[in-house]
CSV table of C-alpha atoms in Angstrom, one decimal:
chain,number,residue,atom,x,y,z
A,591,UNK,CA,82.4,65.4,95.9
A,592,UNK,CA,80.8,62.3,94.3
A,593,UNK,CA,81.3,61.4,90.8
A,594,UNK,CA,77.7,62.0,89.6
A,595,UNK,CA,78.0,64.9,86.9
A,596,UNK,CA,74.5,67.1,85.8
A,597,UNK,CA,74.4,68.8,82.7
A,598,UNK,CA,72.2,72.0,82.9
A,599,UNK,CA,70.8,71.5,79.4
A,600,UNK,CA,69.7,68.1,79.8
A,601,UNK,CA,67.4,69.5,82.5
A,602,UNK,CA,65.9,72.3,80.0
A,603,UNK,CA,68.1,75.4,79.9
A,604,UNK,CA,68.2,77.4,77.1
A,605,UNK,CA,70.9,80.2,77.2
A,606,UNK,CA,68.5,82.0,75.3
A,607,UNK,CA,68.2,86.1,75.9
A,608,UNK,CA,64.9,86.7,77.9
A,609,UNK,CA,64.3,83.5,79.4
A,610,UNK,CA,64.5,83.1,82.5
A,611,UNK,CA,67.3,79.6,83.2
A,612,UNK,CA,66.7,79.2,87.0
A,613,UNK,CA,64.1,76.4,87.2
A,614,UNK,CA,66.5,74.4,84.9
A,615,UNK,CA,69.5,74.6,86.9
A,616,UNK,CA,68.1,74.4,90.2
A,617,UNK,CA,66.9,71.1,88.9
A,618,UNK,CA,70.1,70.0,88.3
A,619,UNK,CA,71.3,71.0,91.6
A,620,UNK,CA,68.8,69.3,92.9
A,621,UNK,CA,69.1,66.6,91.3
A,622,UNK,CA,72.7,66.0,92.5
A,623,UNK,CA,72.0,67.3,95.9
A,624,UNK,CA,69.8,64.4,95.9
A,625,UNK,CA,72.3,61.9,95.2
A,626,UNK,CA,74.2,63.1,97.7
A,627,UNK,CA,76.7,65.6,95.7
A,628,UNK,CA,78.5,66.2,92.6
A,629,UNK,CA,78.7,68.0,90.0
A,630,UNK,CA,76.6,70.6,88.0
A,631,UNK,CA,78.2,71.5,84.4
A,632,UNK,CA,77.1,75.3,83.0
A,633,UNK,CA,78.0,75.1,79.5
A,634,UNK,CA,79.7,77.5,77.1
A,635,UNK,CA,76.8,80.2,77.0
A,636,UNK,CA,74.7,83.3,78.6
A,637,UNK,CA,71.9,82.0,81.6
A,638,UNK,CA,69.3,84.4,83.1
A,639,UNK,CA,69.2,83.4,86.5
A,640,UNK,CA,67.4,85.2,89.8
A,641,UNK,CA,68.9,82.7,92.6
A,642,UNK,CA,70.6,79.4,93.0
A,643,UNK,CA,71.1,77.2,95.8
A,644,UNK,CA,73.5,74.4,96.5
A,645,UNK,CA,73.4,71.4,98.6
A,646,UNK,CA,76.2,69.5,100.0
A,647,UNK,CA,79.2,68.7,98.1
A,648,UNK,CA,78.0,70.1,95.2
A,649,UNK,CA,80.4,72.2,92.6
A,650,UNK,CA,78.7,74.5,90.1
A,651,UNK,CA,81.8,74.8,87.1
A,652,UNK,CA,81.6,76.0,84.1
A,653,UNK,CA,83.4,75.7,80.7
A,654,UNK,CA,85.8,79.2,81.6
A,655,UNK,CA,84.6,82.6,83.0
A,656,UNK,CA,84.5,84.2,79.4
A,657,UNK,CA,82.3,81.2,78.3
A,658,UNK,CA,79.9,80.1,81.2
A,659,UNK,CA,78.1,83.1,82.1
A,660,UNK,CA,75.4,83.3,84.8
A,661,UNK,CA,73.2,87.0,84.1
A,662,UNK,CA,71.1,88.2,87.1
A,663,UNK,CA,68.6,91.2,85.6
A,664,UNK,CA,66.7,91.0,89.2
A,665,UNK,CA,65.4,95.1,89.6
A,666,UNK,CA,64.8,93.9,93.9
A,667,UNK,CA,67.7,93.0,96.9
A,668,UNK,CA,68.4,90.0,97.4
A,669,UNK,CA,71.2,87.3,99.2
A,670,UNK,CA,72.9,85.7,96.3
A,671,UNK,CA,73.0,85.1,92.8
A,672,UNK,CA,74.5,81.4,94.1
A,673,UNK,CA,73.7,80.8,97.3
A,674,UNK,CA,73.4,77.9,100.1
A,675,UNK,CA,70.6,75.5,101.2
A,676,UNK,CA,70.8,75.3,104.6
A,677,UNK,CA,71.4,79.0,106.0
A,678,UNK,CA,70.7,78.1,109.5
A,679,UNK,CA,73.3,74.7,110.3
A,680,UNK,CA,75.0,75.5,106.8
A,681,UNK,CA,76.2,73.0,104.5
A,682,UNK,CA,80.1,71.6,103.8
A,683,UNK,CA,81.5,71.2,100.5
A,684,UNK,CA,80.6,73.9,98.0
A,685,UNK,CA,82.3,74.8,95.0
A,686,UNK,CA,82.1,77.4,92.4
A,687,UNK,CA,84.6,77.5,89.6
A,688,UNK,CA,85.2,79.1,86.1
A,689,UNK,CA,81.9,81.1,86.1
A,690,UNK,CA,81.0,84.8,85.0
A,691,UNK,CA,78.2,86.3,87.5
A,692,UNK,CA,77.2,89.6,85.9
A,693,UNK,CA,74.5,91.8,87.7
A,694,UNK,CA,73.0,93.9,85.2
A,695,UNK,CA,70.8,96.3,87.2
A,696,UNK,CA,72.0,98.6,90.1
A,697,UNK,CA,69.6,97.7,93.1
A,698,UNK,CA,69.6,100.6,96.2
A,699,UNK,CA,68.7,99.3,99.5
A,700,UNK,CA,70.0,99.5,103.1
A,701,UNK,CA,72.5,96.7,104.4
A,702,UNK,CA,74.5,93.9,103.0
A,703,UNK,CA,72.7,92.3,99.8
A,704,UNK,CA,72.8,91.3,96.0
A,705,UNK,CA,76.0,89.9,96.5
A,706,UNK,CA,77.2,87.5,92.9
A,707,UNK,CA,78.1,84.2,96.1
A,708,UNK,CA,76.8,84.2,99.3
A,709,UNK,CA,77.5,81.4,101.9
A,710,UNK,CA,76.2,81.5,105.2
A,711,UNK,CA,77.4,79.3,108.1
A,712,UNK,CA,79.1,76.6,106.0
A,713,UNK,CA,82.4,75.0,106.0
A,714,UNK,CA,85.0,73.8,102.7
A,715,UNK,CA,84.5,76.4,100.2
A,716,UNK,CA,86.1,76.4,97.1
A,717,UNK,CA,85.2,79.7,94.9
A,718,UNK,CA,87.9,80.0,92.1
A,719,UNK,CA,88.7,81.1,88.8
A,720,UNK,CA,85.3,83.1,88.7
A,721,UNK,CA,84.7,86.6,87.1
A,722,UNK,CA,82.2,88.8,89.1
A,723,UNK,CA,81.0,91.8,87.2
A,724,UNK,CA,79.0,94.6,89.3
A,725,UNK,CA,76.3,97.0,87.7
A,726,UNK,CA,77.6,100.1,90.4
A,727,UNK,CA,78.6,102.9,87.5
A,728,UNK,CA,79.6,106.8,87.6
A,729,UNK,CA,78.4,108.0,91.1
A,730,UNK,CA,75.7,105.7,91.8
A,731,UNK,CA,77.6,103.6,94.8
A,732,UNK,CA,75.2,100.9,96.2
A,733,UNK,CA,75.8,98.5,98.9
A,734,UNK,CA,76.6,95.4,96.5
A,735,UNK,CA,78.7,92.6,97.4
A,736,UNK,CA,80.5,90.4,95.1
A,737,UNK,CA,81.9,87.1,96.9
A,738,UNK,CA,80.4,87.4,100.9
A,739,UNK,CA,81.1,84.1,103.3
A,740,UNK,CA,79.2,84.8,106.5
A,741,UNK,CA,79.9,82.5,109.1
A,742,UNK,CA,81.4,80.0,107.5
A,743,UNK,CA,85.0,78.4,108.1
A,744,UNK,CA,88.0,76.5,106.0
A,745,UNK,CA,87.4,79.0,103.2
A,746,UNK,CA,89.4,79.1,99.8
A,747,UNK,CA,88.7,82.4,97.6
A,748,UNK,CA,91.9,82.5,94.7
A,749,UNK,CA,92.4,83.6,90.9
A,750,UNK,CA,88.5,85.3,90.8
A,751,UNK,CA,88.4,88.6,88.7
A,752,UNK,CA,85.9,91.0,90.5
A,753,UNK,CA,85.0,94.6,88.6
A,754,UNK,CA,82.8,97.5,89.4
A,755,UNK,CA,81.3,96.1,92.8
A,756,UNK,CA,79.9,98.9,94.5
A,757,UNK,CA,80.3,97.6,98.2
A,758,UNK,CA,82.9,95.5,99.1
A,759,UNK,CA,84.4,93.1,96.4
A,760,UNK,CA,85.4,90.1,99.1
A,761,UNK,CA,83.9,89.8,102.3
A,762,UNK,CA,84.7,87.2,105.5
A,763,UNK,CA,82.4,87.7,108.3
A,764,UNK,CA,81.4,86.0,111.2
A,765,UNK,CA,77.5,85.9,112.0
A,766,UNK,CA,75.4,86.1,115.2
A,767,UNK,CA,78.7,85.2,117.4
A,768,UNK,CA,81.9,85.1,117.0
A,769,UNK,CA,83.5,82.4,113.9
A,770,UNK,CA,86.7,81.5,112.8
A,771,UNK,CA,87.0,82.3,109.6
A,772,UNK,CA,90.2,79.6,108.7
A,773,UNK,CA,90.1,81.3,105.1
A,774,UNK,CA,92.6,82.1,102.6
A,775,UNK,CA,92.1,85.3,99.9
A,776,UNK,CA,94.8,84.7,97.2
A,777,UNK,CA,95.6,85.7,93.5
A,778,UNK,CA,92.7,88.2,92.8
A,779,UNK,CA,92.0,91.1,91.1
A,780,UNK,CA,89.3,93.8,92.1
A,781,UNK,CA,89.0,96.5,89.8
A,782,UNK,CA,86.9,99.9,90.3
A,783,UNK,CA,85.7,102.0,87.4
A,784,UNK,CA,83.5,104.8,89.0
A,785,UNK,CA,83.7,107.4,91.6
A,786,UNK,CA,85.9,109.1,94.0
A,787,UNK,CA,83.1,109.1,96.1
A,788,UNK,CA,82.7,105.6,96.1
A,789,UNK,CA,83.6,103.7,99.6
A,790,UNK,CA,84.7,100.7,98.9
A,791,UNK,CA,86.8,97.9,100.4
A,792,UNK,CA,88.6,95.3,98.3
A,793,UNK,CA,88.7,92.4,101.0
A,794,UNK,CA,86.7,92.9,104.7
A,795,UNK,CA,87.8,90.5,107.0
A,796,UNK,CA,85.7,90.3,110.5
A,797,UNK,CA,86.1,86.6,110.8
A,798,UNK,CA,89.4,85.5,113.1
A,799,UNK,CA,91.9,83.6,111.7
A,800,UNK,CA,92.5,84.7,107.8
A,801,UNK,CA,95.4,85.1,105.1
A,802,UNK,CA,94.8,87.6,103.1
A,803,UNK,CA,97.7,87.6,99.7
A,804,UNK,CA,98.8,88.3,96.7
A,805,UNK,CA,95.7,90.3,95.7
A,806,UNK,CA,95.9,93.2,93.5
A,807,UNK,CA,93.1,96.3,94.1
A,808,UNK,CA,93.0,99.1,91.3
A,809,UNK,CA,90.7,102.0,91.0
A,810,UNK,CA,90.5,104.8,88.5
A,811,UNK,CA,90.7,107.4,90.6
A,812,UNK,CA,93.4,108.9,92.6
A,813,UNK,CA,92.1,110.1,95.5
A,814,UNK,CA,89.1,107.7,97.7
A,815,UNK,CA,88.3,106.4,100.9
A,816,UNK,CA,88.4,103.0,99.1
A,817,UNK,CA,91.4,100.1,100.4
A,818,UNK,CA,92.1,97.0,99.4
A,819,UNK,CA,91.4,95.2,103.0
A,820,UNK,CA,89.6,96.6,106.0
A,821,UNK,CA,90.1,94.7,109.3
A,822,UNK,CA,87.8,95.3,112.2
A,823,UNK,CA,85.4,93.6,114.8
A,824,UNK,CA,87.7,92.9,117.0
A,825,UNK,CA,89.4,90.3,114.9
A,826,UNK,CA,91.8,87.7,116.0
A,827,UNK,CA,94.9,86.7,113.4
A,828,UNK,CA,95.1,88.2,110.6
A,829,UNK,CA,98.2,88.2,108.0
A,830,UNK,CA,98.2,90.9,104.8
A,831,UNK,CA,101.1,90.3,102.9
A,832,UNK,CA,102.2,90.8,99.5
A,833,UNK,CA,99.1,92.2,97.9
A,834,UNK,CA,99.6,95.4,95.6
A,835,UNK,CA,97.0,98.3,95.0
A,836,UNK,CA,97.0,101.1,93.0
A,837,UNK,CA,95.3,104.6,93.8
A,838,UNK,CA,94.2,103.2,96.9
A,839,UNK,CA,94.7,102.6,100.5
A,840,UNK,CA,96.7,99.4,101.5
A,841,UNK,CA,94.7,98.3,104.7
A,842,UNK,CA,92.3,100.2,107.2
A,843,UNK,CA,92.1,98.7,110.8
A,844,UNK,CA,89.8,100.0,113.0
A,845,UNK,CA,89.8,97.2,115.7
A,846,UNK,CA,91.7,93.4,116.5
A,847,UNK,CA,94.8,92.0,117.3
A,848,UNK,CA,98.0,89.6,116.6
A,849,UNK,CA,97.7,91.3,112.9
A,850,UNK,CA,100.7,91.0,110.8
A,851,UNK,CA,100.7,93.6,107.3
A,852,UNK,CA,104.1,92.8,105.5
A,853,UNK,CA,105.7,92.9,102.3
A,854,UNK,CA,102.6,94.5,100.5
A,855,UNK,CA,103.3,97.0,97.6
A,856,UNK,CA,100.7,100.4,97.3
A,857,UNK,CA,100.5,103.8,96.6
A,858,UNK,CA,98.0,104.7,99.8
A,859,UNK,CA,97.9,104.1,103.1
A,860,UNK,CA,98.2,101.9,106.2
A,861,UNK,CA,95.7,103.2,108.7
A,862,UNK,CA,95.1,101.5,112.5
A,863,UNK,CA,92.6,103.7,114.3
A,864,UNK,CA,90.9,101.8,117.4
A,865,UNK,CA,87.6,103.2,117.3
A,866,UNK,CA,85.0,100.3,118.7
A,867,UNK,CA,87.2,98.2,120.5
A,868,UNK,CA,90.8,98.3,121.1
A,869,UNK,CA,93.7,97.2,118.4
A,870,UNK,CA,96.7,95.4,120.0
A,871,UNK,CA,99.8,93.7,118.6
A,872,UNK,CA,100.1,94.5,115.4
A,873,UNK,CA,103.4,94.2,113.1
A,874,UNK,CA,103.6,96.5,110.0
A,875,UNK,CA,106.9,95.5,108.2
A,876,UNK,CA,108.7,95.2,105.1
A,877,UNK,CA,106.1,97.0,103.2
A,878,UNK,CA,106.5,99.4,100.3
A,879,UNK,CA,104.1,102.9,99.9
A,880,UNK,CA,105.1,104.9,97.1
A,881,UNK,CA,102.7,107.3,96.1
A,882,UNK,CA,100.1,110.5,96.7
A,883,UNK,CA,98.8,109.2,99.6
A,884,UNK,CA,101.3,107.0,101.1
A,885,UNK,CA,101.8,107.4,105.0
A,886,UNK,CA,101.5,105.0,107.7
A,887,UNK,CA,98.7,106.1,110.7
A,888,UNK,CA,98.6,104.5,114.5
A,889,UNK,CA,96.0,106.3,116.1
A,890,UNK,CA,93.1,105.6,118.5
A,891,UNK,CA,90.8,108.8,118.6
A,892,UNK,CA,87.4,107.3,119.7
A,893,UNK,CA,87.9,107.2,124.1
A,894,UNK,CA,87.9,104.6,125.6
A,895,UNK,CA,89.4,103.0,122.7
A,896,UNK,CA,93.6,102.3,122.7
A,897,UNK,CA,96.2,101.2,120.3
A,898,UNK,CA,99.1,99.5,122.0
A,899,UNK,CA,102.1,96.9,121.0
A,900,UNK,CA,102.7,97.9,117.6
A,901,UNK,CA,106.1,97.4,115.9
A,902,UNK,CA,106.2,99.3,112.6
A,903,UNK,CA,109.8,98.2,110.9
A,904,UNK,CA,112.2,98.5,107.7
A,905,UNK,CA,109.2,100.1,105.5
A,906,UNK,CA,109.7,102.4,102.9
A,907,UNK,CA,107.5,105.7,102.7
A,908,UNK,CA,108.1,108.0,99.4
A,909,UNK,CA,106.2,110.4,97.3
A,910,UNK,CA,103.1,111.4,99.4
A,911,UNK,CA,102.0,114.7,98.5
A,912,UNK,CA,99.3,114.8,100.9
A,913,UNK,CA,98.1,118.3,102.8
A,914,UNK,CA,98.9,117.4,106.7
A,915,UNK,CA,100.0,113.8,107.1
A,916,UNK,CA,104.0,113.0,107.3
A,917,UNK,CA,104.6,109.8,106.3
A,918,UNK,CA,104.1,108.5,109.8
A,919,UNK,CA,101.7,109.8,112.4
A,920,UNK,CA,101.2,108.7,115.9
A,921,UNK,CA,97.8,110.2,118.0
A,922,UNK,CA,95.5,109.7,120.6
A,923,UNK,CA,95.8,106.9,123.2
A,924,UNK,CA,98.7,104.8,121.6
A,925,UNK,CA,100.9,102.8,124.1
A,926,UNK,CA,104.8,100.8,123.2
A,927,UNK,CA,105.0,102.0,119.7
A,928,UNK,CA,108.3,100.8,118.3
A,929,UNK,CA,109.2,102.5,115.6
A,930,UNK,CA,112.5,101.0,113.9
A,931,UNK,CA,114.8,101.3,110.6
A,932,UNK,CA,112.4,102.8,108.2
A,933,UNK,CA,113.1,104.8,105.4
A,934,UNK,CA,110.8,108.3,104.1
A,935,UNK,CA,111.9,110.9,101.8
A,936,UNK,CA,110.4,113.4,99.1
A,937,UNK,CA,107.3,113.2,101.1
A,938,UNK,CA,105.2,116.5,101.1
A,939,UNK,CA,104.9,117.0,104.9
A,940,UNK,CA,108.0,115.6,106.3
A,941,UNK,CA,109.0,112.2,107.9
A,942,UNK,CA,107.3,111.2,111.7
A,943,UNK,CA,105.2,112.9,113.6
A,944,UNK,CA,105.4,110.7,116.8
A,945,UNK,CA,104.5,111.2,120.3
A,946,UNK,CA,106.8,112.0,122.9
């Protein structure tokens, strides 16, 4: 990033309820886009925005995410409250720090939309320190996204406060063909206020090569098909470690492999079931599930589909009071299993159920 800094108010916005900031701050970004990067200063205040877009080596920072605060009031889908130039060859270098991004209206629609960030098929992004609000309340789930990076690479997504996104809260996905994702989610909290029947997943990672930590995913209700990370498309390198959730599922895998889950902290499950292509070598260790729902399932139920090369070691299993599961379950085409040292008790429906 150059050294060039843009104020938005010296190019005309207001922070003034019912008027609408956007053509002020895209001309600040544009105006340091056109010098070739920099960076674009949101002040301590409330901005009505639709949708931004930022060029190359550009950072969008506010004052603090209780005191810069970008408002979306859009009542139609679209990609992005803060979005990307070039969606086609991408850009590099984009930034977004110490921001709110509130969406105020609940937008239905089919697919992946109305996400707070959305980066497609760029590379170096910075998005930290940022609180994402969603407007998904009670029962009304919609497909909302908070941060989404779509085809991009060398991602950085730490310390961002996400609550009440309907869809999924993080999201690292690979576009059109296979990407590698190169990105690190650290040090954030997603927090759900709504409905059990809300389906919901705290980080979804599709893109190869990803670290996933120290993330903490809480919900209000105690019984969900949400989890705090859901790995699938036939993802390559994945680590989940030491993130905590509460009244939630730990991680849902339904395809990949060389996938390392250790040292994570939940009350729900761990749950690999190969269903559109096949899930090998993957190591669940060291991991702590202490609750209602806790159990660990390897299963592959969808022929042709297999799970094979899984090593599930010195975890701890405690407290599940669900209906059929034991705390471990192996079914379906599952292949060198290696079950080793772990440790279940007080759990409802006994301790392994493992194939022969």
């Amino acid at each position: 990033l150059s050294s060039a800094v843009a104020d938005i108010k010296e190019f005309g916005a207001v922070g003034v309820t019912g008027v609408d900031d956007t053509a002020a701050i895209q001309a600040a970004l544009d105006a340091i886009d056109n010098q070739g990067g920099g960076i674009v200063q949101v002040p301590p205040g409330t901005y009505e925005i639709t949708r931004l877009t930022l060029g190359d080596h550009t950072w969008l920072r506010g004052a603090g995410a209780h005191a810069s605060i970008l408002k979306n009031t859009q009542t139609s889908a679209n990609h992005g409250m803060v979005t990307n130039k070039n969606q086609t060859d991408g850009n590099t270098n984009l930034k977004v720090t110490d921001l709110t991004l509130h969406r105020t209206v609940n937008v239905s629609a089919t697919g992946n939309f109305n996400e707070a960030i959305y980066f497609k098929s760029s590379k170096y992004i910075w998005i930290d320190r940022n609180r994402v609000i969603g407007a998904a309340t009670g029962t009304n789930n919609t497909n909302t996204k908070g941060i989404s990076c779509e085809g991009c690479t060398y991602i950085w997504i730490r310390g961002n406060v996400l609550y009440n996104i309907g869809d999924n809260s993080i999201a690292i996905n690979w576009s059109g063909v296979r990407s590698d994702g190169f990105a690190h989610v650290t040090d954030n909290v997603m927090e759900l206020n709504g409905s059990p029947s809300w389906v919901h997943s705290g980080v979804v990672v599709t893109a190869d090569h990803c670290v996933v930590s120290r993330n903490i995913m809480v919900t209000n209700f105690t019984s969900s098909p949400t989890n705090a990370v859901e790995i699938g498309s036939a993802v390559d390198d994945v680590i989940v470690t030491n993130n905590r959730t509460k009244n939630s599922g730990l991680v849902v895998m339904l395809s990949g492999t060389n996938i390392l889950i250790d040292s994570n902290t939940t009350d729900g499950a761990i749950s690999l079931n190969a269903q559109t292509t096949n899930i090998e070598r993957v190591t669940i260790t060291n991991n702590i599930l202490a609750g209602a729902l806790a159990h660990i399932s390897v299963r592959a139920m969808n022929d042709p589909q297999t799970t094979s090369h899984v090593l599930v070691a010195h975890n701890s299993i405690s407290g599940s009071t669900h209906a059929t599961r034991p705390a471990m379950l192996s079914e379906g085409t599952v292949s060198k299993l290696s079950v080793i040292g772990n440790y279940a008790h007080d759990n409802n429906n006994g301790g392994f159920a493992l194939p022969a």
